[in-house]
Coordinates of C-alpha atoms in Angstrom, one line a residue:
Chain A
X19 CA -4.1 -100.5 -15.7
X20 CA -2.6 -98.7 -18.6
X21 CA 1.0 -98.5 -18.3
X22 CA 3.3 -101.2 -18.8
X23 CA 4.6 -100.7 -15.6
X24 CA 0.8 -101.0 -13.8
X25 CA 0.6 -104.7 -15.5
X26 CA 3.8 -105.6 -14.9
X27 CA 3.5 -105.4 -10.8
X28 CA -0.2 -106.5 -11.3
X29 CA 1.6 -110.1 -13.0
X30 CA 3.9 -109.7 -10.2
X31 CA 2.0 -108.9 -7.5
X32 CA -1.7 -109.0 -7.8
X33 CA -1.8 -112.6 -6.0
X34 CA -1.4 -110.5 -3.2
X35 CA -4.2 -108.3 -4.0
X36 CA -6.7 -111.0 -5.5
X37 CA -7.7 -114.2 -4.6
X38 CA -6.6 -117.2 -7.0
X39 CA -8.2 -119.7 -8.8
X40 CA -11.7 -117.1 -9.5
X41 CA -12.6 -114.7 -11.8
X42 CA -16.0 -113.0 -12.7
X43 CA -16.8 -113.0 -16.0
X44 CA -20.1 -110.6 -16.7
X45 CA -22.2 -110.8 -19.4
X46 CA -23.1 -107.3 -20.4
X47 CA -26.3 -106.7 -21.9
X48 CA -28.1 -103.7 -23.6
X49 CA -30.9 -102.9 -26.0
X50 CA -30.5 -101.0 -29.0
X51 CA -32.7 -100.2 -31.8
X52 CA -35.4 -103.4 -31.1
X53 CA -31.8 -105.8 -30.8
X54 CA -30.7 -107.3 -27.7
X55 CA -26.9 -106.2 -27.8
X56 CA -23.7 -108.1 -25.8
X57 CA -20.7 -106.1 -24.8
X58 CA -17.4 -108.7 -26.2
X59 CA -13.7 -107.3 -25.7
X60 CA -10.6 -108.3 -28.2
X61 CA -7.9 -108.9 -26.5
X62 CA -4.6 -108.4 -27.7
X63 CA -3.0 -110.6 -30.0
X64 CA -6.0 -113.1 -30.1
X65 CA -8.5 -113.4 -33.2
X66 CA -11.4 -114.0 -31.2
X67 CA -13.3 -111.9 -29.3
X68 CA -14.4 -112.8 -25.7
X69 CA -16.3 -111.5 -22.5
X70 CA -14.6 -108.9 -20.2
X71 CA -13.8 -110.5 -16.7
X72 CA -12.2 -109.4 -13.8
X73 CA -10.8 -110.7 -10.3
X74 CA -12.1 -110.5 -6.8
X75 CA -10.1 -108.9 -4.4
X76 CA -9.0 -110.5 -1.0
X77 CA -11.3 -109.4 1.2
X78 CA -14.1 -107.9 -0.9
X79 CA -17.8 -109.8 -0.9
X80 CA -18.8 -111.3 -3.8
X81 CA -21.4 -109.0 -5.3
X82 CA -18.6 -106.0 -4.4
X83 CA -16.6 -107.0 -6.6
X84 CA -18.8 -108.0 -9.5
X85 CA -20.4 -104.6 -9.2
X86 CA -17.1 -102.8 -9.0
X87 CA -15.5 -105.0 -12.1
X88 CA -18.8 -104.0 -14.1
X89 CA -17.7 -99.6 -13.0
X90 CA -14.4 -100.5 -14.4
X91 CA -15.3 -101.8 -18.1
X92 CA -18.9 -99.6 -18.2
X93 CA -18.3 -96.5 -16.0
X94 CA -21.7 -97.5 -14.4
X95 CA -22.8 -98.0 -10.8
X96 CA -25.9 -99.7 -9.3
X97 CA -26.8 -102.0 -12.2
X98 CA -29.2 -105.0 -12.6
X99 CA -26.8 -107.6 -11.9
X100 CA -27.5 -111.3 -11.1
X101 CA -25.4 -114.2 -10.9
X102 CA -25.9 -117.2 -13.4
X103 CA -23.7 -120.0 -12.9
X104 CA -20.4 -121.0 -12.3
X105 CA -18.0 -122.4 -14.9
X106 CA -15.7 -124.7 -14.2
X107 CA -15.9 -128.1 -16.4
X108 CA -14.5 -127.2 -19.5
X109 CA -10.8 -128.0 -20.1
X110 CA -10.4 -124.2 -20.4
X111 CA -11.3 -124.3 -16.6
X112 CA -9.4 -127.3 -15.2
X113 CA -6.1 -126.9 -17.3
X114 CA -3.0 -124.2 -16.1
X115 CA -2.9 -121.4 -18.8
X116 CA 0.7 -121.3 -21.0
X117 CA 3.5 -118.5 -19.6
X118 CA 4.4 -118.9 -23.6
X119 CA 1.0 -117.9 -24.6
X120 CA 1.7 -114.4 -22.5
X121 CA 4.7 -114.1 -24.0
X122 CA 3.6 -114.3 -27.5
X123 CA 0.4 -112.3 -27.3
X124 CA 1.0 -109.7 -24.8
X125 CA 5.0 -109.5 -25.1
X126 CA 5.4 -110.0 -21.3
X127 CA 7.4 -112.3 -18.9
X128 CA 5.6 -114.5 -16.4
X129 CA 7.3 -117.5 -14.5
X130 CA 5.6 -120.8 -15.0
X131 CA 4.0 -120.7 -11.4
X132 CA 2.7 -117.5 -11.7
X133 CA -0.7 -116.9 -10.3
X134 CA -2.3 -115.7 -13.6
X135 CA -1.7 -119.0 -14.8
X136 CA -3.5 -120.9 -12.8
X137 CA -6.5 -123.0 -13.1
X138 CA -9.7 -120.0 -12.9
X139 CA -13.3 -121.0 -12.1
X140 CA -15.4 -118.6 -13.6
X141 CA -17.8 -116.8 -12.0
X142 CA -20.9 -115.3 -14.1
X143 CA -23.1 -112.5 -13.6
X144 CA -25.5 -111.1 -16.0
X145 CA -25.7 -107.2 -16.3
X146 CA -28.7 -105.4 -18.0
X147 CA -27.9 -101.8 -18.6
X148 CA -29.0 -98.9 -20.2
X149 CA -26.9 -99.1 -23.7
X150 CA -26.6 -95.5 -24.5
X151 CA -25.2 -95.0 -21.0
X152 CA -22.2 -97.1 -21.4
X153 CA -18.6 -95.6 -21.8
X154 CA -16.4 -98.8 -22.0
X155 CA -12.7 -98.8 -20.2
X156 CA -10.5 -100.7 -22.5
X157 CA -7.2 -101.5 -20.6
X158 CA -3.0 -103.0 -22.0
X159 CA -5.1 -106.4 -22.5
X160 CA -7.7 -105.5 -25.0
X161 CA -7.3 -103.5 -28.0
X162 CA -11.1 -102.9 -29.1
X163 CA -14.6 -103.6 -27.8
X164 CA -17.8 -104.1 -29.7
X165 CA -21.8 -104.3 -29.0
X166 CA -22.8 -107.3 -30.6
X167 CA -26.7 -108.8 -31.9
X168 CA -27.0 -112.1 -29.4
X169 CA -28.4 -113.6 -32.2
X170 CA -25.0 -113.5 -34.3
X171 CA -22.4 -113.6 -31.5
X172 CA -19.4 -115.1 -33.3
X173 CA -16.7 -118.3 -31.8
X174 CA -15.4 -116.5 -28.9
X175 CA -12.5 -117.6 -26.5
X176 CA -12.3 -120.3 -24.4
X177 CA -15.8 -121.7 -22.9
X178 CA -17.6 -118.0 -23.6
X179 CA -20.2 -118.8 -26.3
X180 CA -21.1 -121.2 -23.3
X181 CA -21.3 -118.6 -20.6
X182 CA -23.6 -116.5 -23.1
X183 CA -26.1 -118.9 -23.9
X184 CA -26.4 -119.7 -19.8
X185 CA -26.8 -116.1 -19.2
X186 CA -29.4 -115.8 -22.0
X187 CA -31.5 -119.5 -20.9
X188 CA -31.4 -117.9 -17.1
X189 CA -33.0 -114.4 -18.9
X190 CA -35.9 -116.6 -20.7
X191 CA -36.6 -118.7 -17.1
X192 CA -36.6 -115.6 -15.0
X193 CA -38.4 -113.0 -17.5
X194 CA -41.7 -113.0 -15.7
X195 CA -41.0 -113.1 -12.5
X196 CA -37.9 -110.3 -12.5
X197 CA -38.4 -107.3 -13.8
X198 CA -36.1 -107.7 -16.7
X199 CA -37.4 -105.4 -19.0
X200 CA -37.4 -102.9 -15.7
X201 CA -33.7 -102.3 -16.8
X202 CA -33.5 -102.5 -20.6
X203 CA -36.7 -100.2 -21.4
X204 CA -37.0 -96.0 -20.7
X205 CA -39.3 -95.6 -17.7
X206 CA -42.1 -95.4 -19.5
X207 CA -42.7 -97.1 -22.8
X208 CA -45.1 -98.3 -25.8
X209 CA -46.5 -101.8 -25.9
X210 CA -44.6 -102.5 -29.0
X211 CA -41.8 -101.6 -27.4
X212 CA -41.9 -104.3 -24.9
X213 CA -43.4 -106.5 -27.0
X214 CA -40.3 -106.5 -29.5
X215 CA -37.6 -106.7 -26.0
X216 CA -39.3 -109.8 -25.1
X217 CA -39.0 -111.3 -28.6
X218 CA -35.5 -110.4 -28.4
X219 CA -35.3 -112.3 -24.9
X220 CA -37.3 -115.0 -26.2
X221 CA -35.8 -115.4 -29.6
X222 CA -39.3 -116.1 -30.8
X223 CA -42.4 -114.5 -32.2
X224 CA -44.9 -113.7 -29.6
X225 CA -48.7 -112.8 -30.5
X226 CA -48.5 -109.5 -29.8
X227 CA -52.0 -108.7 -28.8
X228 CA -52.1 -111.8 -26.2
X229 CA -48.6 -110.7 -25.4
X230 CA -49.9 -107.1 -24.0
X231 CA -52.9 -108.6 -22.5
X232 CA -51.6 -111.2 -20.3
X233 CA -48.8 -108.6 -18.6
X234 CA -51.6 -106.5 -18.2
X235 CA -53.8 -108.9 -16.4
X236 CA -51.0 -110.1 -14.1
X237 CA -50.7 -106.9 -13.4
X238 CA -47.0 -107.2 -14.3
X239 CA -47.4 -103.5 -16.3
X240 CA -49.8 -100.9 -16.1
X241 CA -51.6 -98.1 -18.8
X242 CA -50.4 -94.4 -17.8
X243 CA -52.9 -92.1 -18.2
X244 CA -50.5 -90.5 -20.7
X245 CA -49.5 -91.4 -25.0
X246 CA -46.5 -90.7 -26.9
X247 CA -46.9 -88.9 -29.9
X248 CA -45.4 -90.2 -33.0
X249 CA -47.2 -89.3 -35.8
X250 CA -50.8 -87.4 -37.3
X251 CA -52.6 -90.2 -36.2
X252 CA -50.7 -92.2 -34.0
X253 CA -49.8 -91.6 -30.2
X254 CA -50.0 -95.3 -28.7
X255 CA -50.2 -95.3 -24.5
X256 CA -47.3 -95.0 -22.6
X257 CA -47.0 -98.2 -19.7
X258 CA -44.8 -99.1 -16.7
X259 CA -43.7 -101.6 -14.4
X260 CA -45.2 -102.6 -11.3
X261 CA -41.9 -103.5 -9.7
X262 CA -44.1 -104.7 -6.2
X263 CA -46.1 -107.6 -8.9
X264 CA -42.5 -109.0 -9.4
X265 CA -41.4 -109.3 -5.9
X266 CA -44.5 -110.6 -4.7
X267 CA -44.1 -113.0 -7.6
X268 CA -40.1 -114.3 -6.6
X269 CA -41.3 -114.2 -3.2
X270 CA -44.0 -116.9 -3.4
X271 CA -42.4 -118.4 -5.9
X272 CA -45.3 -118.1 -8.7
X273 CA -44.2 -118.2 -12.0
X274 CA -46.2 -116.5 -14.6
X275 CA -46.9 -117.8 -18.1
X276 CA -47.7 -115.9 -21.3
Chain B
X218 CA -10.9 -139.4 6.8
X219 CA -11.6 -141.0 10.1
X220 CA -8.0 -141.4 11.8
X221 CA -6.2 -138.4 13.6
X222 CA -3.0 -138.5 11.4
X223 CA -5.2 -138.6 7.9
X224 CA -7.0 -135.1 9.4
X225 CA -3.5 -133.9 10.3
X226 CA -2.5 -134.9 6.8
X227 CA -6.0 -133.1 5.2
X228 CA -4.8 -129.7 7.7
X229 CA -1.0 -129.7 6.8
X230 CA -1.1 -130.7 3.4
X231 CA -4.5 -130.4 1.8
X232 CA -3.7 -127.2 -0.3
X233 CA -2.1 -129.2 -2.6
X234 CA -4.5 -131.3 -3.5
X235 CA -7.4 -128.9 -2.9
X236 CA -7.7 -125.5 -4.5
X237 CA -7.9 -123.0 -1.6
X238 CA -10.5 -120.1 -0.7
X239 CA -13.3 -122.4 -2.9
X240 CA -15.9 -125.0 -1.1
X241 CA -18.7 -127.2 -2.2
X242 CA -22.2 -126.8 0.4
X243 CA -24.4 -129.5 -0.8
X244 CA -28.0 -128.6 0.3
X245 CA -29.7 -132.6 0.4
X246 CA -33.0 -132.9 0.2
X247 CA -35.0 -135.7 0.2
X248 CA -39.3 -136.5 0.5
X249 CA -40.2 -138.8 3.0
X250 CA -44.0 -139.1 5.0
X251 CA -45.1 -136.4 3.3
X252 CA -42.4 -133.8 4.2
X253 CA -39.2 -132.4 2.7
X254 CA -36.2 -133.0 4.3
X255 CA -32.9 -132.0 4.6
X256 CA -29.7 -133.4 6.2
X257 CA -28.0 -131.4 8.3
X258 CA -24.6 -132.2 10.3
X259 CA -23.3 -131.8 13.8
X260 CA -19.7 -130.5 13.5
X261 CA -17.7 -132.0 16.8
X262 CA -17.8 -129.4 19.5
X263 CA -20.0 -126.7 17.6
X264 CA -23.9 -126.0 19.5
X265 CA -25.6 -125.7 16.0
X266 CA -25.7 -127.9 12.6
X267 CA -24.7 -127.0 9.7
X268 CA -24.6 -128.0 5.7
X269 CA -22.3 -130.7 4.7
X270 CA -19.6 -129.5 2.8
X271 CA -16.0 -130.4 0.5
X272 CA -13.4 -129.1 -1.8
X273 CA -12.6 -129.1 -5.3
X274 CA -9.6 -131.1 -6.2
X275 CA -6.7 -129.3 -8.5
X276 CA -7.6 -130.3 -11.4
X277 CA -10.9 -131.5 -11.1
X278 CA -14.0 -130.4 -13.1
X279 CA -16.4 -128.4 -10.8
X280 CA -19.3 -130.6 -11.6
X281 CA -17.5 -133.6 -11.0
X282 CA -15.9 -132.8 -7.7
X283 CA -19.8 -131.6 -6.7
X284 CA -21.0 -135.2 -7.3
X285 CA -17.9 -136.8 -5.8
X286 CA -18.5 -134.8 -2.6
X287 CA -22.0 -135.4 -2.4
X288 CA -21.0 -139.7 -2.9
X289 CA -18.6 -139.2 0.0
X290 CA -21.7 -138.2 2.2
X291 CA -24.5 -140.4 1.2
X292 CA -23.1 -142.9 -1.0
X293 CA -25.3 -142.0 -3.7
X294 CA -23.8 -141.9 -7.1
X295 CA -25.6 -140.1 -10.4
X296 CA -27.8 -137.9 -8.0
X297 CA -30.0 -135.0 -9.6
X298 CA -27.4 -131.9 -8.5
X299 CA -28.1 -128.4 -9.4
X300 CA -25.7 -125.5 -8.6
X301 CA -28.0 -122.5 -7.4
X302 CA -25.8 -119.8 -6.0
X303 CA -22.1 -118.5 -4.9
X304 CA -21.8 -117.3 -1.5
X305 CA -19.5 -114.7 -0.9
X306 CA -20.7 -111.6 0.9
X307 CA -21.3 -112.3 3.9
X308 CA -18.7 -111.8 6.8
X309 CA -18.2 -115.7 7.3
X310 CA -17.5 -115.6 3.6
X311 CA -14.9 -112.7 3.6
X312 CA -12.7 -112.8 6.9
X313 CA -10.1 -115.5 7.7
X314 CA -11.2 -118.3 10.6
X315 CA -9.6 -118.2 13.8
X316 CA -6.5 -120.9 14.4
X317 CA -8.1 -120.6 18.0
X318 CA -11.5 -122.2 16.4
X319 CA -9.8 -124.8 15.2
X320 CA -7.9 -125.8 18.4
X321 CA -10.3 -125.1 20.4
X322 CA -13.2 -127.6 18.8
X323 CA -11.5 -130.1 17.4
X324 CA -8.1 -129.8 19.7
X325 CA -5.7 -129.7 16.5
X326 CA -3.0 -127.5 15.9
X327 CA -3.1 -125.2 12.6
X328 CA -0.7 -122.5 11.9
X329 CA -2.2 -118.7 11.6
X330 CA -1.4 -119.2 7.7
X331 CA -3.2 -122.5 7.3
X332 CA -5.0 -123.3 3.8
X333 CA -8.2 -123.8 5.9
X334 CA -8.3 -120.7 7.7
X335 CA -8.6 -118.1 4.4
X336 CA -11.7 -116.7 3.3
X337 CA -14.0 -119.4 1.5
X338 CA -16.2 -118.8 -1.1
X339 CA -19.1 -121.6 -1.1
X340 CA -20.4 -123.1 -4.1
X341 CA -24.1 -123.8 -3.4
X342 CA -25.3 -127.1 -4.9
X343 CA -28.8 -128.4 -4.4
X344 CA -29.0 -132.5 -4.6
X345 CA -32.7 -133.8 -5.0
X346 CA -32.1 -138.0 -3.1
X347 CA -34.2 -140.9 -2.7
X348 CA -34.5 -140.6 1.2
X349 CA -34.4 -144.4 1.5
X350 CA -31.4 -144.9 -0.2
X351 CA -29.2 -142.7 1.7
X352 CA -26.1 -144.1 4.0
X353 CA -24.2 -140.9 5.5
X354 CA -21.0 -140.9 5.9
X355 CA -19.7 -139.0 8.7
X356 CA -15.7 -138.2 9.4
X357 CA -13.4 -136.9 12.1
X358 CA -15.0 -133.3 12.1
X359 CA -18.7 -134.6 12.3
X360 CA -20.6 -136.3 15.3
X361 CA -23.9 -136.6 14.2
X362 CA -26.3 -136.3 11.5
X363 CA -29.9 -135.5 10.8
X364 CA -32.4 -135.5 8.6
X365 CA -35.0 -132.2 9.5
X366 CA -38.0 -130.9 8.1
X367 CA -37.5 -127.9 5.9
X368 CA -40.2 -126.2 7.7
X369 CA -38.5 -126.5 10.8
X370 CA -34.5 -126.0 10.6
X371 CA -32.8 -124.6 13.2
X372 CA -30.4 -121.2 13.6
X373 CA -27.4 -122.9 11.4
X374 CA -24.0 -122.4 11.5
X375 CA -22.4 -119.1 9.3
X376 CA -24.6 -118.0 6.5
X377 CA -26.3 -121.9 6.0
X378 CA -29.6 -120.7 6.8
X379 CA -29.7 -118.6 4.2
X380 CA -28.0 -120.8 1.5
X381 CA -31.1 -123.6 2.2
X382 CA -33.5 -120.3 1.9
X383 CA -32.2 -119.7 -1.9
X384 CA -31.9 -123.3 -2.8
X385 CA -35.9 -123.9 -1.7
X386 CA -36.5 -120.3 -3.8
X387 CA -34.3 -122.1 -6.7
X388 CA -36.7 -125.0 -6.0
X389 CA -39.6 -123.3 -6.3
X390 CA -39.2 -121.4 -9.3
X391 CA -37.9 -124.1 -11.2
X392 CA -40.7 -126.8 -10.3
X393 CA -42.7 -126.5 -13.8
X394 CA -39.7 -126.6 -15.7
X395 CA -37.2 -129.1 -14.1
X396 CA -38.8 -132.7 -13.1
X397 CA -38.2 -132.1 -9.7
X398 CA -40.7 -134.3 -8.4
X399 CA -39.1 -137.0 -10.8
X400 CA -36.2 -137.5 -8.1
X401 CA -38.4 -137.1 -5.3
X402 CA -41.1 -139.3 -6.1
X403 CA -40.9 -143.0 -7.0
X404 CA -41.3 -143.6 -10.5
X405 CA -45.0 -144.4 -10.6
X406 CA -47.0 -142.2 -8.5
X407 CA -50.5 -141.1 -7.7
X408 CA -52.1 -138.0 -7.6
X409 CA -52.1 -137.1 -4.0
X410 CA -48.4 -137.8 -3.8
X411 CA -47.2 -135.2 -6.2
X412 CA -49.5 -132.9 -4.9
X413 CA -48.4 -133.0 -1.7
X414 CA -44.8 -133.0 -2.8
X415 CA -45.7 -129.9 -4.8
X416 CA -47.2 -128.4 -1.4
X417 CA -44.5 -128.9 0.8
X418 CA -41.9 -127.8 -1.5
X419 CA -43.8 -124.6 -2.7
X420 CA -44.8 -124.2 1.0
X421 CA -48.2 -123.8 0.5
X422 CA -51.9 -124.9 -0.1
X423 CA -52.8 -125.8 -3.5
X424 CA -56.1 -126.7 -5.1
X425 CA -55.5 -130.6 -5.4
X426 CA -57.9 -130.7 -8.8
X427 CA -56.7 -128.0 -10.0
X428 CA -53.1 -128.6 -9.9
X429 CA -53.4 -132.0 -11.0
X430 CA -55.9 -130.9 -13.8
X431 CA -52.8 -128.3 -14.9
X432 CA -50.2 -131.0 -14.8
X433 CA -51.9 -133.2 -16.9
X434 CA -53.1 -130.6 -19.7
X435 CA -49.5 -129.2 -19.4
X436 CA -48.6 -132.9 -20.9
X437 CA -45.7 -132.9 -17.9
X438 CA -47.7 -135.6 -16.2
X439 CA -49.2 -138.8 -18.0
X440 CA -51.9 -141.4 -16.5
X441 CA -51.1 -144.6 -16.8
X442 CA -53.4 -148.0 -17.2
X443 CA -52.2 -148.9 -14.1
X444 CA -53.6 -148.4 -10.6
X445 CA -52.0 -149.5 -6.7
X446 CA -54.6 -151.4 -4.5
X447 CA -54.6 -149.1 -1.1
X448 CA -57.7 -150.4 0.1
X449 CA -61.2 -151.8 -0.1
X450 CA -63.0 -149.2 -2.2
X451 CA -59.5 -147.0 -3.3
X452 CA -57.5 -147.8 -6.3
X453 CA -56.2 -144.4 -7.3
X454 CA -54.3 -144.2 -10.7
X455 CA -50.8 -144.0 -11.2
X456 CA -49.2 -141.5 -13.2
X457 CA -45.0 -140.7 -14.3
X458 CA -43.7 -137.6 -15.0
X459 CA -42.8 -137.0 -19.3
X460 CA -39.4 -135.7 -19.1
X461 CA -39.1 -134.6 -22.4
X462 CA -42.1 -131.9 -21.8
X463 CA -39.7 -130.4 -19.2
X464 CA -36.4 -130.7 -21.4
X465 CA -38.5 -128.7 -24.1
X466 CA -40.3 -126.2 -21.4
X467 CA -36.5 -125.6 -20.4
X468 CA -35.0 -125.5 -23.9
X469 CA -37.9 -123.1 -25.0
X470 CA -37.9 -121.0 -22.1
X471 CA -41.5 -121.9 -21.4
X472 CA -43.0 -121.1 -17.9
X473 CA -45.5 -123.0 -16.6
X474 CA -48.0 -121.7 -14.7
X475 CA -50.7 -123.7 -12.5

């Protein structure tokens, strides 16, 4: 949707194509140089920056469509992606939007009934993906996209600071019994590397050396017979997941500690 | 809505005071003889039971129409409601219903393009009542109700079997840092109550000293100078749950473990 045209019969017409009243609004998160990063749009005409979101279309399940909105802004497929919660108190998410406001910001006509306009519950999904991997789709809406540090995300629009700090609370509950890290880490990787991921997640210090030693005796990771080298004297052991540890885990519902 | 002409007024006219293609599925649960229990309705000429279930008014907040819902079924106002999943993927939640359904079961007349006929997208809410208390309410479309053991539910109607599977999993992995038990359980309790609360919602056997021992380190549990006469020889303590240990475990992202 890049042509004036495009938007124009998607204003006109996409009420045909989507349903109404329901967007999915993903937050997209990747790890970057020991930071936990989230991917925030700017949309034109507005000062503050905001998630990406997408609708769903008539007849396409849920998880469809939250998959295929996520190929549209990241040009990936098959990613770790969980729903989180579902917004709809905030006035943002009761009240009509403004056909002035679309007129001002985007320079485009809309009647007062259009479909656009009307009240959206949000829908929110949680994506962990593999940052270097990402090519972001920008679209006529937004003019720029940025990776930002989750510790200094900025105001955003509407109820979004809110939908981040959900996304990141449902991270910290779920981090030892999904395999979060699974998605944010190489295949194989270093202890500190993990360790500093999960202090990322956390937003806390962890000891590092208990850290390591209780995902090891949950059997949550394992030692490869195999070390990075990294320096004269320094070539730490490479680890893994044990993906089975975490699905035995959700399945009977035991929840590890640290 | 117990009178022909209201239910013809909810069918011909609801869309504009409901927001289409979104519903509320409350799963109830309540603790009673030393079983968890859920309510499950008879829908007038269906074979199986199903969920209880509502809409979202235009223009109110999702949270809000969720607890309204839930006091239109079991008169209970200010109950401990949790929203645990959106259902959209499977077929029930993607194709249109059938005007011939409709007619057929509850010998009404809808039109093919009826509000209640498009695809519905079902806001799972999990509601955690004092058994006792509860006075269902049923309407037009309902002609019975019962409470079941969770251990026992039937084949349900559309994907309900599957939504009470994810909100017991929701249960489960949230029962060291939500007081769960604290709107299950009266308010003073003793130690074999909450264990066996703990057992039937975790559906399994756990070391009674153990568990107990755990809770009470944990500082989620607290023994009071207070004990209930049950027999000759047996005066077990009484204990109550510390809420603010779970408000912190929650804000913290601290998993319990037992």
């Amino acid at each position: 949707m890049n042509t004036e045209a495009d938007v124009n019969d998607f204003i006109q017409n996409g009420y045909q194509e989507y349903l109404t009243h329901l967007s999915i609004d993903p937050v997209i998160l990747g790890y970057h140089q020991q930071q936990l990063k989230i991917l925030l749009l700017k949309w034109k005409g507005y000062k503050d920056w905001g998630l990406p979101g997408g609708f769903i279309k008539q007849r396409e399940p849920l998880s469809k469509a939250a998959h295929r909105i996520l190929k549209e802004k990241t040009s990936l497929s098959n990613l770790f992606l969980q729903q989180f919660y579902v917004f709809g108190d905030s006035p943002y998410r009761v009240q009509e939007r403004s056909p002035q406001e679309f007129r001002d910001k985007f320079n485009l006509q809309v009647e007062d009934d259009n479909w656009l306009l009307k009240r959206t519950i949000a829908i929110g999904y949680f994506a962990l993906v593999d940052y270097s991997k990402v090519r972001v789709q920008t679209d006529f809406f937004t003019e720029d996209y940025q990776w930002w540090d989750v510790a200094a995300v900025p105001k955003l629009l509407f109820d979004h600071n809110e939908a981040i700090d959900k996304a990141l609370l449902t991270l910290r509950l779920q981090i030892y019994h999904q395999p979060i890290g699974y998605n944010l880490l190489p295949e194989k990787f270093t202890l500190p590397e993990i360790h500093s991921l999960y202090e990322s997640i956390l937003g806390k210090e962890l000891d590092q050396r208990n850290f390591a030693k209780k995902l090891i005796a949950l059997g949550l990771i394992q030692k490869l017979e195999e070390r990075r080298s990294i320096g004269a004297h320094r070539s730490p052991y490479l680890y893994q997941f044990v993906k089975e540890k975490y699905e035995q885990a959700l399945q009977e519902g035991i929840v590890h500690t640290y």
